[in-house]
XYZ file of N, CA and C in Angstrom:
354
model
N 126.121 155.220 135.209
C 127.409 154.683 135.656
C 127.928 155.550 136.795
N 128.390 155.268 137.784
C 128.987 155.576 138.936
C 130.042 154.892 139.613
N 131.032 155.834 139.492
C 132.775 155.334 140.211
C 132.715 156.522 141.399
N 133.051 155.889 142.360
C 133.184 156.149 143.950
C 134.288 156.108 144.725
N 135.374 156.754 144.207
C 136.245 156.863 144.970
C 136.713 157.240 146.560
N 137.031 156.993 147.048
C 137.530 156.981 148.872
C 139.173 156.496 148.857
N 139.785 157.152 149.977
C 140.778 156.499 150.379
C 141.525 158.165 150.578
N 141.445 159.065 149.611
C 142.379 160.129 150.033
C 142.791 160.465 151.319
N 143.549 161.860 151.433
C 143.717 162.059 152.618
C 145.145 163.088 152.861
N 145.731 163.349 153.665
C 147.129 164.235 154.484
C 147.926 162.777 154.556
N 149.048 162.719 153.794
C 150.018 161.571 154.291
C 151.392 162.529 154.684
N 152.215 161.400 155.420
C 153.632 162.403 155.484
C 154.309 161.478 153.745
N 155.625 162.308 153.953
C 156.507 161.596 152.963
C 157.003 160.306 153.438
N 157.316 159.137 152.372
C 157.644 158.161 152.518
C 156.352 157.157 153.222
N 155.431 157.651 153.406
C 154.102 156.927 154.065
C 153.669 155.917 152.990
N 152.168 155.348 152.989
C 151.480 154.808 152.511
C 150.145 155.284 152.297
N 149.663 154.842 151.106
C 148.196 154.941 150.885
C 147.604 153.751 150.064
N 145.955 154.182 150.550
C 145.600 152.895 149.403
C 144.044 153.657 149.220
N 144.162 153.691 147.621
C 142.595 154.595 147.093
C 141.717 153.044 147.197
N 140.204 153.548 146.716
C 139.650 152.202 146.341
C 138.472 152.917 145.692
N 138.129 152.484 144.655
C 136.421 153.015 143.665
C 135.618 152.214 143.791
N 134.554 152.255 144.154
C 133.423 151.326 143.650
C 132.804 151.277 142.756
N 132.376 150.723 142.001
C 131.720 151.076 140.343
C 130.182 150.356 140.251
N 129.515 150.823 139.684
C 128.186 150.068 139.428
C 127.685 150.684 138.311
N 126.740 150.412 137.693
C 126.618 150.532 136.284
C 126.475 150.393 134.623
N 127.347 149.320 135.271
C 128.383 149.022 134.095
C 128.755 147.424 134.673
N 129.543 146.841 133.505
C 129.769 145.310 133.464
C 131.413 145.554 133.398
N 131.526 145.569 135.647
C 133.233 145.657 135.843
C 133.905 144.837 135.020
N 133.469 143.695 134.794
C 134.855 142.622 134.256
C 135.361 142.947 133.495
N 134.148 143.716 132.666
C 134.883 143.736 130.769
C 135.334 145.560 130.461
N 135.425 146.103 131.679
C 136.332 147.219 131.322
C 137.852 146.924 132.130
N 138.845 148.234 131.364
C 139.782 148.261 131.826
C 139.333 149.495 133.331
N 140.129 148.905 134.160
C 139.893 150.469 135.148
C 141.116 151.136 135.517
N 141.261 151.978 135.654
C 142.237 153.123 135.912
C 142.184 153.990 137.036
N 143.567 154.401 137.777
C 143.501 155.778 138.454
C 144.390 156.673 137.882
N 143.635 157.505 137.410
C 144.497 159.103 137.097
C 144.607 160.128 137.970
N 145.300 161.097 137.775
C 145.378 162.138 138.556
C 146.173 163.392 137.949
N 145.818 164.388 138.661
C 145.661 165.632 138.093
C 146.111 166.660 139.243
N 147.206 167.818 138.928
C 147.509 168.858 139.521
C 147.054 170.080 139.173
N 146.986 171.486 139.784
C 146.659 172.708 138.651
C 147.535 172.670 137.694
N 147.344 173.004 136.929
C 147.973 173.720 135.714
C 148.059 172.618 134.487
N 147.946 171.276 134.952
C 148.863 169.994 134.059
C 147.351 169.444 133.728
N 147.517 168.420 132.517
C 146.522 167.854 132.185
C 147.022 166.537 133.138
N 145.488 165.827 132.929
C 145.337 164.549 133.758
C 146.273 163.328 132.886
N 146.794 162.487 134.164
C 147.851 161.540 133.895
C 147.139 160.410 134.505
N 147.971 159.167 133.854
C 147.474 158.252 134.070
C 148.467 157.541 135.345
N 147.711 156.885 136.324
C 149.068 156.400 137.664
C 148.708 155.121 137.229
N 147.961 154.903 137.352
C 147.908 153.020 137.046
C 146.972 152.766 136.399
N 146.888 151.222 135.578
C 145.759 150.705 134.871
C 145.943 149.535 134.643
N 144.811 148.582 134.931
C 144.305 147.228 134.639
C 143.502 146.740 133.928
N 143.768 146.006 133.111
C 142.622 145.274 132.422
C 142.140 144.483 132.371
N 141.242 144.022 131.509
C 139.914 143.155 132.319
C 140.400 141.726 132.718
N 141.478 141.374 131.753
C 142.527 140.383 132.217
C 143.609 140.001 132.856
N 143.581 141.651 133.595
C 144.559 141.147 134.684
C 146.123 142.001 134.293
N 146.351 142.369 132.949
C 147.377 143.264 132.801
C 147.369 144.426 133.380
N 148.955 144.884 133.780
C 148.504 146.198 134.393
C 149.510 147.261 133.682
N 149.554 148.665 133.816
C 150.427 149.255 133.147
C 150.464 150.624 134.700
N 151.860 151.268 134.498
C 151.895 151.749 135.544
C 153.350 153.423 135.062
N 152.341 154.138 135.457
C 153.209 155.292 134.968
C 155.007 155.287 135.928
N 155.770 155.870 134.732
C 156.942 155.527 135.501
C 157.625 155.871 136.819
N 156.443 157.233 136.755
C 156.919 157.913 138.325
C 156.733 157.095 139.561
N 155.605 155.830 139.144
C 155.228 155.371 140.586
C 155.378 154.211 140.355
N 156.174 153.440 139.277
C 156.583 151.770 139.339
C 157.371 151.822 140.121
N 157.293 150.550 140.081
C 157.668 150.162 141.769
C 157.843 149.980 143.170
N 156.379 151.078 143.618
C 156.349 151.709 144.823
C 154.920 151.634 144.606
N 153.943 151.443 143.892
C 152.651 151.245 143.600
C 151.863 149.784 142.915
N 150.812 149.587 143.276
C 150.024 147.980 142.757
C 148.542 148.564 142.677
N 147.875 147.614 141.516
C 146.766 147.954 141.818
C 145.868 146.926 141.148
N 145.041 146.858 142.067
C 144.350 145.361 141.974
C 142.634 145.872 141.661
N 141.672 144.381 141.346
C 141.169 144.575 141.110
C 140.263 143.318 141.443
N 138.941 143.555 142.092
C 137.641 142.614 142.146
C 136.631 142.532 141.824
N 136.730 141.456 140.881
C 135.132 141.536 140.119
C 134.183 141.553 140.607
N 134.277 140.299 141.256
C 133.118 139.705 142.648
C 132.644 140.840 143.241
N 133.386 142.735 143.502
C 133.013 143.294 144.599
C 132.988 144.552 143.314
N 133.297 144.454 142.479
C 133.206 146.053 141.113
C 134.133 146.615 142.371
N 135.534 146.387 142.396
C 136.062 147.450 143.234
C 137.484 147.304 142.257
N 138.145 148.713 142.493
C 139.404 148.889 142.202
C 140.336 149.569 143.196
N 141.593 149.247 143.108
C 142.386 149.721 144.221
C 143.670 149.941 143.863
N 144.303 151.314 144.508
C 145.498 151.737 144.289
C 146.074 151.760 145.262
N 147.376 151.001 145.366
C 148.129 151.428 147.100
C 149.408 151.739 146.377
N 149.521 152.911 147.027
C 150.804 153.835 147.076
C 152.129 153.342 148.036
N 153.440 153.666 147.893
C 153.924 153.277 149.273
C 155.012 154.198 148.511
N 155.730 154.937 150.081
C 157.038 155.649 149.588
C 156.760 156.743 148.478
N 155.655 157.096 149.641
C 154.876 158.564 148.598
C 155.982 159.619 148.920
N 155.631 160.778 147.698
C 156.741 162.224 147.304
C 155.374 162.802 147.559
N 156.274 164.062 148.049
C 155.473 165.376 147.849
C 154.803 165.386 146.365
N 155.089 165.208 145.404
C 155.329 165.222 143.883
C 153.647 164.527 143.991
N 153.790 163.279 144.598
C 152.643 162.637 144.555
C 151.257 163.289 144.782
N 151.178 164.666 145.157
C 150.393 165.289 145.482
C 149.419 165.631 144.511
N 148.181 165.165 144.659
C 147.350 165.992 143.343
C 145.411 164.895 143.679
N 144.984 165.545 142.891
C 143.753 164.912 142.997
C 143.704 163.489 142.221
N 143.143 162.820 143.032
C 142.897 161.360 141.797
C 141.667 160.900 141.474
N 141.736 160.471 140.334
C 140.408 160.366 139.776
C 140.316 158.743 139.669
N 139.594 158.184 139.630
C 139.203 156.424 139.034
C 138.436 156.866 137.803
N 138.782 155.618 136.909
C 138.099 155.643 135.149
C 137.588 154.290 135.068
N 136.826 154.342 134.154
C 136.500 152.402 133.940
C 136.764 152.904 131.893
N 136.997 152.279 131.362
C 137.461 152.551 129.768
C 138.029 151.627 129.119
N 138.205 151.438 128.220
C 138.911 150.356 127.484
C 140.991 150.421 127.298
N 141.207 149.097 126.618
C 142.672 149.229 126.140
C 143.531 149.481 127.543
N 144.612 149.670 127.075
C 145.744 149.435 128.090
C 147.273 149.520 127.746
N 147.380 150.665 128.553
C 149.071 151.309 127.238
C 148.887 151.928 125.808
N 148.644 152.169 125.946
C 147.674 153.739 126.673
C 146.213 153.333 126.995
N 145.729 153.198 128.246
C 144.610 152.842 128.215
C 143.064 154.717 127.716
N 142.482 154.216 127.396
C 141.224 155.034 126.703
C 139.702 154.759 127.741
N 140.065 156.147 128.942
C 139.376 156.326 129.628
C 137.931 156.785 129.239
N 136.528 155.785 129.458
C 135.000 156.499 129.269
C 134.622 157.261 130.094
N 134.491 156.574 131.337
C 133.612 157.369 132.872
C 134.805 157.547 133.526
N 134.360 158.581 134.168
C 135.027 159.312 135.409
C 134.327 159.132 137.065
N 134.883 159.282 137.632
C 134.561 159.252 139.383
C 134.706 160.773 139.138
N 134.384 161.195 141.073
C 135.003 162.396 141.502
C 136.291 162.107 141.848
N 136.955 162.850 141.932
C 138.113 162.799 142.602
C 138.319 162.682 143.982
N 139.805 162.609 144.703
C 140.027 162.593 146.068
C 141.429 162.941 145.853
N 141.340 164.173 146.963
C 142.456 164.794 147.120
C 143.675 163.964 148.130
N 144.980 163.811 147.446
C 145.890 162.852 148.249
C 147.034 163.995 148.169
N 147.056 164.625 149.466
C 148.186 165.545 149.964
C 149.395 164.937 150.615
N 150.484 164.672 150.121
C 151.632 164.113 150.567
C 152.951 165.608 151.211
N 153.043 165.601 152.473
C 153.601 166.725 153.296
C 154.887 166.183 153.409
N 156.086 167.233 153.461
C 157.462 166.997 153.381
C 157.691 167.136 154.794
């Protein structure tokens, strides 16, 4: 199994971003997929998650200012940010895993570092 994350990067504040994973491996439809992310010191959090039907769940720091979609046809997942914080700063990871609220992450990607500058 392999998740492929891209999209990081240096944003200013209040900017935009948009991650995206590719997955292969595995049978995209029937997992949930996720982006988490992680700072030093803190354990890994969950920013968004979808499931195989289309529900999504979305940590509270970034409702409303975040979406994240998903294509079967292409095993891709995608996070777009908008009206990023410094706060937002940290590495993100993509998951493919089951459930949803609390979703129950299996595989991991590498990460990508998303630096948001004040």
């Amino acid at each position: 199994v392999q998740l492929q994350a891209s999209g990081g990067g240096l944003v200013q504040a209040g900017g935009s971003l948009r991650l995206s994973c590719e997955v292969s491996g595995l049978i995209f439809s029937r997992y949930t997929m996720g982006w988490y992310r992680e700072t030093p010191g803190n354990q890994r959090e969950l920013v968004a998650a979808v499931a195989s039907g289309g529900s999504t769940d979305f940590a509270d720091s970034v409702k409303g200012r975040s979406t994240i979609s998903r294509d079967n046809a292409k095993n891709t997942v995608d996070l777009e940010m908008n009206k990023l914080k410094p706060e937002d700063t940290a590495v993100y990871y993509c998951a493919a895993g089951w459930d949803l609220a609390p979703m129950a992450p299996k595989f991991w990607g590498q990460g990508t570092q998303v630096t948001v500058s004040s």
